[in-house]
């Protein structure tokens, strides 16, 4: 792969997983699916309204599809996030929160998204890994306004960005561990490098998408662009991922479907439709209904709450190969440990297809949808440490599990005691809490968990978090 550029602070920005079938051309029969997964990509894209982004190819792709503004990873770490994405299972089910174990060995022989497609006649391929700088003068960047740790937030929530500290150039800064901040001038270089890397990836994606037209398969190919998790660029004085903050968990999700989100035969169709939705008295926000679909600068956007665990069932649904919701059965290890277990016998997901959401948007309907999304991150202790690694603890080192729930207006996080020997959380011992009101605090700077006026909503969200993701689903999934 060659040497990493010296000014690159981005270790794994691009990883393209491509699932393509070149022979069958029906939108709801078998069709081509191109899934692009970009490592560590937060929504720093022009189509998401970032003024510093230079991403013309992704922006053009977004104008042909639906852009989800509230999409979140299950864990802000590559391996657990990808495991969850490709198996349709959440981290607590896979019992994998680190880089060091293989899920087939520890929990079960689950079918993956590529296996599911392959078993039904698809050819699956994957390629990836790259970086580059351009179009981004240093003077257009500055550190974020919240370039500091909030005083009323537990250190359990802090990630000390240990991977960045291992770099020779960062070592030369001689920063005191764990809270001394990177100097502003150098922080700006890091931010510049990130945006340069995103622009380079955008260029590669443009080249890839052009090949769909070259081979005359654009009209028969669904394109899904996502990331595996977000990325901190100085927010809260943090860098990289490794946290439960919005900036580390929020990801871009863009999906284009021929004959659904755009007319492949008339190039300008997707840019001229009006998708204003009528009100429906049978579906209120209290039921978790989606009602805020909107167009902004030519993009069709949805603020429906979705998760990366929803990707597998969505693509399965799209290709007319739907998979069921997993039963509420905790004993996965007993049922699926044997490698002799049939792949089809455990084919299910802990996410749900958001294809109905896309239809609702494009055909002017309002439907009930999930009320919240769920993520988590482990820690070896409250105080940040190098060894054990606070950012990437091994399972045996985890003593605290941070669970977070994101609703339309709030993010609530509980850091609870965790027993790694039995892989179980003790909800009776909550070490720290966070509560952020996104209506007025999108940067999550003010922790409201200790404010008496917010105790009722905090208790309600804590109960929702403990009750889990199933209780947040629309009623039709609970029967």
Coordinates of C-alpha atoms in Angstrom, one line a residue:
X1 CA 0.0 0.0 0.0
X2 CA 2.9 2.4 0.2
X3 CA 4.0 4.7 3.0
X4 CA 1.4 6.8 4.8
X5 CA 1.8 10.5 4.1
X6 CA 3.4 12.3 7.0
X7 CA 0.6 14.9 7.3
X8 CA -2.1 12.3 7.3
X9 CA -3.8 11.9 10.7
X10 CA -6.4 9.6 9.2
X11 CA -5.5 6.0 9.6
X12 CA -8.3 4.2 7.7
X13 CA -10.4 6.7 5.8
X14 CA -11.6 4.6 3.0
X15 CA -12.8 1.0 2.9
X16 CA -15.1 0.1 0.0
X17 CA -17.3 -2.9 0.2
X18 CA -19.0 -3.6 -3.2
X19 CA -21.9 -6.0 -3.7
X20 CA -22.7 -6.1 -7.4
X21 CA -24.7 -8.4 -9.7
X22 CA -24.3 -7.4 -13.3
X23 CA -26.9 -9.7 -14.8
X24 CA -30.4 -9.2 -13.3
X25 CA -32.1 -5.9 -13.7
X26 CA -35.3 -5.6 -11.7
X27 CA -35.8 -3.1 -8.9
X28 CA -37.6 -5.5 -6.6
X29 CA -36.3 -8.7 -8.0
X30 CA -32.6 -9.2 -7.9
X31 CA -30.7 -6.1 -8.8
X32 CA -27.3 -4.6 -8.6
X33 CA -26.3 -3.2 -5.2
X34 CA -23.2 -1.0 -4.7
X35 CA -22.5 -0.4 -1.1
X36 CA -19.8 2.1 -0.3
X37 CA -18.6 2.1 3.3
X38 CA -16.2 4.9 4.2
X39 CA -14.1 4.4 7.3
X40 CA -14.3 7.1 10.0
X41 CA -16.5 9.4 7.9
X42 CA -18.6 11.9 9.9
X43 CA -21.2 13.9 7.9
X44 CA -18.5 16.4 6.8
X45 CA -20.1 16.6 3.3
X46 CA -21.5 19.4 1.2
X47 CA -24.9 17.7 1.0
X48 CA -25.0 17.6 4.8
X49 CA -24.5 21.4 4.9
X50 CA -20.8 21.5 5.9
X51 CA -19.4 24.7 4.3
X52 CA -15.8 23.5 4.5
X53 CA -16.5 20.3 2.6
X54 CA -15.5 19.8 -1.1
X55 CA -17.5 16.7 -2.1
X56 CA -19.1 17.2 -5.5
X57 CA -19.5 13.6 -6.4
X58 CA -21.1 12.5 -3.1
X59 CA -23.3 15.6 -3.3
X60 CA -24.4 14.7 -6.8
X61 CA -25.2 11.1 -5.6
X62 CA -27.3 12.5 -2.8
X63 CA -29.4 14.6 -5.2
X64 CA -30.5 11.3 -6.8
X65 CA -31.5 9.7 -3.6
X66 CA -32.6 10.1 0.0
X67 CA -30.2 11.5 2.6
X68 CA -30.7 10.5 6.3
X69 CA -29.7 13.1 8.8
X70 CA -30.2 11.0 11.9
X71 CA -28.2 7.8 11.3
X72 CA -26.0 6.3 14.0
X73 CA -23.5 3.6 14.6
X74 CA -23.9 0.9 17.3
X75 CA -20.4 1.6 18.6
X76 CA -17.7 4.1 17.6
X77 CA -15.0 1.6 16.8
X78 CA -14.4 0.0 13.5
X79 CA -14.5 -3.8 14.2
X80 CA -17.6 -3.8 16.5
X81 CA -19.4 -1.4 14.2
X82 CA -18.7 -3.5 11.1
X83 CA -19.6 -6.7 12.9
X84 CA -22.9 -5.2 13.8
X85 CA -23.5 -3.8 10.3
X86 CA -22.7 -7.0 8.5
X87 CA -24.4 -9.5 10.8
X88 CA -27.5 -7.4 11.8
X89 CA -26.7 -8.0 15.5
X90 CA -25.9 -5.5 18.2
X91 CA -22.7 -5.5 20.2
X92 CA -24.3 -7.0 23.3
X93 CA -25.5 -9.9 21.3
X94 CA -22.2 -10.5 19.6
X95 CA -20.4 -9.8 22.9
X96 CA -17.6 -8.2 21.0
X97 CA -16.5 -4.7 21.9
X98 CA -12.9 -4.8 20.7
X99 CA -10.5 -5.7 17.8
X100 CA -9.2 -8.8 19.5
X101 CA -11.8 -11.5 19.0
X102 CA -13.7 -13.1 16.2
X103 CA -17.5 -13.3 16.5
X104 CA -17.9 -16.7 14.9
X105 CA -15.6 -18.1 17.6
X106 CA -17.2 -16.4 20.5
X107 CA -21.0 -16.3 19.9
X108 CA -22.2 -18.0 16.7
X109 CA -22.2 -18.9 13.1
X110 CA -24.4 -16.0 12.0
X111 CA -25.2 -15.3 8.3
X112 CA -23.7 -12.0 7.1
X113 CA -25.1 -9.6 4.5
X114 CA -22.7 -10.7 1.7
X115 CA -23.3 -14.4 2.6
X116 CA -27.1 -13.8 2.4
X117 CA -26.8 -12.2 -1.1
X118 CA -24.3 -14.7 -2.3
X119 CA -26.5 -17.6 -1.3
X120 CA -29.2 -16.2 -3.5
X121 CA -27.1 -15.8 -6.7
X122 CA -25.2 -12.6 -6.1
X123 CA -21.5 -12.1 -6.8
X124 CA -19.9 -10.3 -3.9
X125 CA -16.6 -8.4 -4.0
X126 CA -14.7 -6.0 -1.8
X127 CA -11.8 -3.6 -2.2
X128 CA -10.3 -0.8 -0.2
X129 CA -8.0 1.5 1.9
X130 CA -6.5 5.0 1.0
X131 CA -5.7 9.0 1.6
X132 CA -4.7 12.6 0.0
X133 CA -4.7 16.5 0.4
X134 CA -6.2 19.3 -1.9
X135 CA -8.6 22.2 -2.2
X136 CA -8.3 23.0 1.5
X137 CA -6.2 26.1 2.5
X138 CA -5.4 26.1 6.1
X139 CA -6.9 29.5 6.7
X140 CA -10.4 28.3 6.2
X141 CA -10.2 26.0 9.3
X142 CA -10.3 26.6 13.0
X143 CA -10.8 24.4 16.1
X144 CA -14.4 24.0 17.2
X145 CA -15.9 26.4 19.7
X146 CA -16.2 23.6 22.2
X147 CA -12.5 22.7 22.1
X148 CA -12.4 21.7 25.8
X149 CA -13.8 19.1 28.2
X150 CA -17.1 19.9 29.9
X151 CA -16.7 20.4 33.6
X152 CA -19.7 18.4 34.7
X153 CA -19.1 15.3 32.6
X154 CA -17.5 12.2 34.1
X155 CA -14.0 11.2 32.8
X156 CA -15.6 7.8 31.9
X157 CA -17.0 9.6 28.8
X158 CA -13.5 10.9 27.7
X159 CA -11.4 9.2 25.1
X160 CA -7.7 10.1 25.4
X161 CA -7.1 9.5 21.6
X162 CA -4.2 7.1 22.3
X163 CA -3.8 6.1 18.6
X164 CA -3.1 9.7 17.7
X165 CA -0.5 10.0 20.5
X166 CA 1.5 7.1 19.0
X167 CA 2.4 9.2 16.0
X168 CA 5.9 10.6 15.9
X169 CA 4.7 14.1 15.1
X170 CA 2.3 14.2 18.0
X171 CA 4.8 12.7 20.4
X172 CA 7.1 15.7 19.6
X173 CA 4.4 18.0 21.0
X174 CA 5.1 16.5 24.4
X175 CA 1.5 16.6 25.6
X176 CA 0.7 15.8 29.2
X177 CA -1.6 12.7 29.4
X178 CA -4.5 12.7 29.3
X179 CA -6.1 16.1 29.1
X180 CA -3.6 18.6 27.6
X181 CA -4.9 19.8 24.3
X182 CA -3.1 19.7 21.0
X183 CA -2.0 23.3 20.2
X184 CA -4.5 25.2 18.0
X185 CA -2.1 25.6 15.0
X186 CA -1.5 21.8 14.9
X187 CA -5.1 21.0 15.6
X188 CA -6.0 23.0 12.5
X189 CA -3.5 20.9 10.4
X190 CA -5.3 17.8 11.6
X191 CA -8.7 19.2 10.6
X192 CA -7.3 20.3 7.3
X193 CA -5.9 16.8 6.6
X194 CA -9.2 15.2 7.5
X195 CA -11.1 17.3 5.0
X196 CA -8.5 16.7 2.4
X197 CA -8.9 13.0 2.9
X198 CA -12.6 13.3 2.5
X199 CA -12.2 15.2 -0.8
X200 CA -9.9 12.5 -2.1
X201 CA -12.3 9.8 -1.2
X202 CA -15.0 11.8 -2.9
X203 CA -12.9 11.8 -6.0
X204 CA -12.5 8.0 -5.9
X205 CA -16.2 7.6 -5.4
X206 CA -16.8 9.8 -8.4
X207 CA -14.6 7.5 -10.5
X208 CA -16.4 4.5 -9.2
X209 CA -19.9 5.9 -9.9
X210 CA -18.8 6.9 -13.5
X211 CA -18.1 3.2 -14.2
X212 CA -21.8 2.4 -13.6
X213 CA -22.6 4.7 -16.5
X214 CA -19.7 3.4 -18.6
X215 CA -21.0 -0.1 -18.3
X216 CA -24.6 1.0 -18.7
X217 CA -25.8 -0.4 -15.4
X218 CA -26.5 2.8 -13.5
X219 CA -30.2 2.4 -14.3
X220 CA -30.3 -1.0 -12.6
X221 CA -28.0 -0.3 -9.6
X222 CA -29.0 0.8 -6.1
X223 CA -26.2 2.7 -4.4
X224 CA -25.8 2.9 -0.6
X225 CA -23.2 5.1 0.9
X226 CA -22.5 4.9 4.6
X227 CA -19.7 5.2 7.2
X228 CA -18.9 2.8 10.0
X229 CA -18.9 5.6 12.7
X230 CA -18.2 9.3 13.1
X231 CA -15.1 11.1 14.1
X232 CA -14.2 13.9 16.6
X233 CA -12.1 16.8 15.3
X234 CA -11.4 18.6 18.6
X235 CA -15.0 18.6 19.9
X236 CA -14.9 18.3 23.7
X237 CA -11.0 18.4 23.3
X238 CA -11.2 14.9 21.8
X239 CA -10.0 13.3 18.6
X240 CA -10.8 10.2 16.6
X241 CA -13.8 8.0 17.7
X242 CA -14.0 5.9 20.9
X243 CA -16.9 7.8 22.6
X244 CA -20.7 8.0 23.0
X245 CA -20.9 11.6 21.8
X246 CA -23.0 12.5 18.8
X247 CA -20.0 13.4 16.7
X248 CA -18.5 10.0 17.1
X249 CA -21.7 8.0 16.5
X250 CA -23.5 10.0 13.7
X251 CA -22.8 8.8 10.2
X252 CA -23.9 9.8 6.7
X253 CA -26.4 7.4 5.0
X254 CA -27.3 8.1 1.4
X255 CA -29.3 5.7 -0.7
X256 CA -30.3 5.9 -4.4
X257 CA -32.8 3.5 -5.9
X258 CA -33.6 3.6 -9.6
X259 CA -37.3 4.2 -10.3
X260 CA -37.9 4.9 -6.6
X261 CA -35.7 7.9 -5.6
X262 CA -35.0 9.0 -9.2
X263 CA -36.1 8.2 -12.7
X264 CA -33.2 6.5 -14.5
X265 CA -34.6 7.4 -17.9
X266 CA -35.1 11.1 -17.3
X267 CA -32.1 12.6 -15.7
X268 CA -33.7 15.7 -14.1
X269 CA -36.8 14.0 -12.6
X270 CA -35.4 13.7 -9.1
X271 CA -34.6 17.4 -9.0
X272 CA -38.1 18.6 -9.9
X273 CA -40.5 16.5 -7.7
X274 CA -42.2 18.0 -4.8
X275 CA -42.1 15.7 -1.7
X276 CA -44.2 17.8 0.7
X277 CA -46.1 15.3 2.9
X278 CA -49.7 15.7 4.0
X279 CA -50.6 15.6 7.7
X280 CA -52.2 12.4 9.0
X281 CA -54.3 12.5 12.1
X282 CA -53.8 8.8 12.7
X283 CA -50.0 9.2 13.2
X284 CA -48.7 11.5 15.9
X285 CA -45.1 12.3 16.9
X286 CA -45.9 10.5 20.2
X287 CA -46.1 7.2 18.2
X288 CA -42.7 7.8 16.8
X289 CA -44.1 8.8 13.4
X290 CA -42.0 10.4 10.8
X291 CA -43.3 13.7 9.7
X292 CA -40.3 15.9 9.1
X293 CA -39.3 15.1 5.6
X294 CA -38.0 18.1 3.8
X295 CA -36.0 19.3 0.8
X296 CA -32.9 21.5 1.3
X297 CA -30.8 22.9 -1.6
X298 CA -32.1 20.2 -3.9
X299 CA -31.7 17.3 -1.5
X300 CA -34.4 15.0 -0.3
X301 CA -33.7 14.5 3.4
X302 CA -35.2 12.5 6.2
X303 CA -34.8 12.9 9.9
X304 CA -36.1 9.4 10.7
X305 CA -34.0 7.7 13.3
X306 CA -32.0 4.9 11.8
X307 CA -29.0 2.7 12.8
X308 CA -26.3 0.8 11.0
X309 CA -27.9 -2.4 12.2
X310 CA -30.8 -1.5 9.9
X311 CA -28.6 -1.7 6.8
X312 CA -28.6 -5.5 6.4
X313 CA -32.5 -5.9 6.6
X314 CA -32.9 -2.8 4.3
X315 CA -30.7 -4.3 1.6
X316 CA -32.3 -7.7 2.0
X317 CA -35.7 -6.1 1.7
X318 CA -34.6 -4.1 -1.3
X319 CA -33.4 -7.2 -3.1
X320 CA -36.6 -9.1 -2.3
X321 CA -34.7 -11.3 0.1
X322 CA -36.3 -10.1 3.4
X323 CA -35.1 -11.4 6.7
X324 CA -37.1 -11.6 10.0
X325 CA -36.6 -9.7 13.2
X326 CA -34.6 -11.8 15.7
X327 CA -36.7 -13.4 18.4
X328 CA -36.4 -12.0 21.9
X329 CA -34.1 -14.9 23.1
X330 CA -31.0 -14.2 25.2
X331 CA -29.6 -17.7 24.8
X332 CA -27.8 -17.1 21.5
X333 CA -24.6 -18.8 22.7
X334 CA -26.4 -22.1 23.4
X335 CA -28.3 -22.1 20.1
X336 CA -25.7 -20.9 17.7
X337 CA -22.3 -21.8 19.1
X338 CA -21.9 -25.0 16.9
X339 CA -20.4 -24.4 13.5
X340 CA -22.8 -27.0 12.2
X341 CA -25.7 -24.8 12.7
X342 CA -27.4 -24.0 9.5
X343 CA -26.8 -20.5 8.2
X344 CA -30.4 -20.1 7.3
X345 CA -31.6 -21.2 10.7
X346 CA -30.2 -18.1 12.4
X347 CA -30.9 -15.6 9.6
X348 CA -32.5 -12.7 11.4
X349 CA -31.7 -9.1 12.3
X350 CA -31.8 -6.8 15.4
X351 CA -32.4 -3.9 13.1
X352 CA -35.4 -3.2 10.8
X353 CA -35.6 -2.3 7.1
X354 CA -36.0 1.4 6.5
X355 CA -37.2 0.8 3.0
X356 CA -40.8 1.7 4.1
X357 CA -39.4 5.1 5.3
X358 CA -38.0 5.7 1.8
X359 CA -41.3 4.8 0.2
X360 CA -43.1 7.1 2.7
X361 CA -40.9 10.0 1.6
X362 CA -41.1 9.4 -2.1
X363 CA -44.9 8.7 -2.1
X364 CA -46.0 11.3 0.3
X365 CA -47.1 9.1 3.2
X366 CA -46.6 9.3 7.0
X367 CA -45.8 6.0 8.8
X368 CA -45.1 5.0 12.4
X369 CA -41.3 4.5 13.0
X370 CA -38.9 3.8 15.8
X371 CA -38.7 6.3 18.6
X372 CA -35.0 6.0 19.4
X373 CA -31.7 4.5 18.5
X374 CA -29.1 2.8 20.7
X375 CA -25.3 2.8 20.9
X376 CA -22.6 1.9 23.5
X377 CA -19.0 2.1 24.4
X378 CA -16.8 0.2 26.9
X379 CA -14.2 1.6 29.3
X380 CA -11.7 -0.2 31.6
X381 CA -12.2 2.4 34.3
X382 CA -13.4 5.9 35.1
X383 CA -10.0 7.6 34.8
X384 CA -8.4 7.5 31.3
X385 CA -5.4 5.2 31.2
X386 CA -2.8 4.1 28.7
X387 CA -2.7 0.5 30.0
X388 CA -5.3 -0.8 29.9
X389 CA -6.2 1.3 26.8
X390 CA -9.2 3.5 27.6
X391 CA -10.0 3.8 23.9
X392 CA -9.7 0.1 22.9
X393 CA -10.0 -2.1 26.1
X394 CA -10.0 -5.8 25.7
X395 CA -13.1 -7.6 26.9
X396 CA -11.4 -8.9 30.0
X397 CA -10.4 -5.3 30.9
X398 CA -13.9 -3.7 30.6
X399 CA -15.4 -2.6 33.9
X400 CA -17.8 0.0 32.7
X401 CA -20.2 0.0 29.8
X402 CA -21.6 3.3 28.5
X403 CA -25.1 2.9 26.9
X404 CA -26.6 5.8 25.1
X405 CA -30.1 6.4 23.7
X406 CA -30.8 9.1 21.1
X407 CA -34.4 10.4 20.6
X408 CA -35.6 13.2 18.4
X409 CA -34.8 15.8 21.1
X410 CA -32.4 14.2 23.6
X411 CA -29.3 12.1 24.1
X412 CA -29.1 10.2 27.4
X413 CA -26.0 8.2 28.4
X414 CA -25.6 5.9 31.4
X415 CA -22.2 4.5 32.4
X416 CA -22.9 1.4 34.3
X417 CA -20.8 -1.3 36.0
X418 CA -19.9 -4.2 33.7
X419 CA -18.8 -7.7 34.7
X420 CA -16.5 -9.0 31.8
X421 CA -16.3 -12.5 33.2
X422 CA -20.0 -13.1 32.5
X423 CA -20.4 -10.3 29.9
X424 CA -23.2 -8.6 31.8
X425 CA -24.1 -5.1 32.8
X426 CA -25.2 -4.3 36.3
X427 CA -27.9 -1.6 35.9
X428 CA -28.2 -1.2 39.7
X429 CA -24.8 0.5 39.7
X430 CA -24.8 3.6 37.4
X431 CA -21.4 5.3 37.7
X432 CA -22.2 8.5 35.7
X433 CA -24.9 10.0 33.5
X434 CA -25.2 12.5 30.7
X435 CA -28.2 14.2 29.3
X436 CA -28.2 16.6 26.3
X437 CA -31.1 18.6 24.9
X438 CA -30.5 18.7 21.2
X439 CA -33.1 21.4 20.5
X440 CA -30.7 23.9 22.0
X441 CA -27.4 22.0 22.4
X442 CA -26.5 20.2 19.2
X443 CA -22.9 20.1 20.2
X444 CA -23.6 18.3 23.5
X445 CA -21.8 20.9 25.7
X446 CA -24.2 21.1 28.6
X447 CA -24.8 18.0 30.7
X448 CA -28.3 18.4 32.2
X449 CA -28.3 15.1 34.1
X450 CA -27.9 16.9 37.5
X451 CA -30.4 19.6 36.8
X452 CA -33.6 19.0 38.9
X453 CA -35.9 20.4 36.2
X454 CA -34.8 17.6 33.9
X455 CA -35.0 14.7 36.4
X456 CA -38.4 13.5 35.0
X457 CA -37.1 13.3 31.4
X458 CA -33.8 11.8 32.6
X459 CA -35.7 9.0 34.4
X460 CA -37.9 8.4 31.5
X461 CA -35.0 8.1 29.1
X462 CA -33.1 5.8 31.6
X463 CA -36.1 3.5 31.6
X464 CA -36.2 3.5 27.8
X465 CA -32.5 2.7 27.6
X466 CA -32.8 -0.2 30.0
X467 CA -35.9 -1.5 28.2
X468 CA -33.8 -1.7 25.0
X469 CA -34.2 -1.3 21.3
X470 CA -37.3 -3.6 20.9
X471 CA -39.5 -1.3 22.9
X472 CA -38.6 1.6 20.6
X473 CA -39.9 -0.1 17.5
X474 CA -43.3 0.6 15.9
X475 CA -46.1 -1.6 17.1
X476 CA -46.1 -3.8 13.9
X477 CA -42.7 -5.2 15.0
X478 CA -43.9 -6.1 18.5
X479 CA -46.6 -8.5 17.6

